Amino acid sequence: TATPTPTPTPTPTPTPAPVITTQPRSVTVNLGQTAKFTVVATGAPPLSYQWRKNGTAIAGATRSSYVTPATTATDNGSVFCVVVSNSGGSVTSNNAILTVRLPPVITVQPASTTVNVGQTATFSVTASGSGLSYQWRKNAINISGAIRPNYTTPPTTVGDNGSLFSVVVSNSAGSTTSQDAVLTVK
């Protein structure tokens, strides 16, 4: 009699590693806002997620989306990615960059100045930030057309003596107002 041939045990099919179908996108927010990063992945469940910031795992960031705490200036340029894993292995997403728009910072305030009646006076400000716009004010009232980093008055009169000049510097992240500069007219 012939001995039956044993049936081979099927080789288990290995579980493939996850596949990322939608990569996280870079995000731009204003200072103090939160940023949200999202990934979409497919693969044999369960999928696990671990978000990283500048290469370091973020404690508790283990979902398909991650929302940052309120951003600070030091978060600008941070790199976020996520590692998606299952029993078949893991895959790391592309990097997403966080851009934090910062409001302007006045680095040189306008200075008080003294002129003789009939002379002009020039005030200037220096500010850091991107996309800056300027609006000069006299005694807290906007001066029409005074939208540059410096402002030159028309010829002064005795009535201009003691006037206060300031400038509001703005960008998409906010605005800041300079200190008042006093115009003395002799």
CSV table of N, CA, C and O in Angstrom, one decimal, residues 20 23-24 80-82 92-96:
chain,number,residue,atom,x,y,z
A,20,ILE,N,1.2,55.0,2.9
A,20,ILE,CA,0.7,56.3,3.1
A,20,ILE,C,0.1,56.8,1.8
A,20,ILE,O,0.8,56.8,0.8
A,23,GLN,N,0.0,62.3,2.2
A,23,GLN,CA,1.1,62.8,3.0
A,23,GLN,C,0.7,64.0,3.8
A,23,GLN,O,-0.2,64.8,3.4
A,24,PRO,N,1.3,64.2,5.0
A,24,PRO,CA,1.0,65.5,5.8
A,24,PRO,C,1.5,66.7,5.0
A,24,PRO,O,2.5,66.6,4.2
A,80,PHE,N,7.8,68.2,10.9
A,80,PHE,CA,7.0,67.2,11.4
A,80,PHE,C,6.8,66.0,10.4
A,80,PHE,O,6.8,66.2,9.2
A,81,CYS,N,6.8,64.8,11.0
A,81,CYS,CA,6.6,63.6,10.2
A,81,CYS,C,5.9,62.6,11.1
A,81,CYS,O,5.8,62.8,12.3
A,82,VAL,N,5.4,61.5,10.5
A,82,VAL,CA,4.7,60.5,11.3
A,82,VAL,C,5.2,59.1,10.8
A,82,VAL,O,5.4,58.9,9.6
A,92,THR,N,7.6,55.8,7.1
A,92,THR,CA,7.7,57.2,7.6
A,92,THR,C,7.2,58.1,6.5
A,92,THR,O,7.6,58.0,5.3
A,93,SER,N,6.4,59.1,6.9
A,93,SER,CA,5.8,60.1,5.9
A,93,SER,C,6.9,61.0,5.5
A,93,SER,O,8.0,61.1,6.0
A,94,ASN,N,6.5,61.8,4.5
A,94,ASN,CA,7.3,62.9,4.1
A,94,ASN,C,7.3,64.0,5.2
A,94,ASN,O,6.4,64.0,6.0
A,95,ASN,N,8.3,64.9,5.2
A,95,ASN,CA,8.3,65.9,6.2
A,95,ASN,C,7.3,67.0,5.8
A,95,ASN,O,7.1,67.3,4.6
A,96,ALA,N,6.7,67.6,6.8
A,96,ALA,CA,5.9,68.8,6.7
A,96,ALA,C,6.5,69.9,7.5
A,96,ALA,O,6.9,69.6,8.7
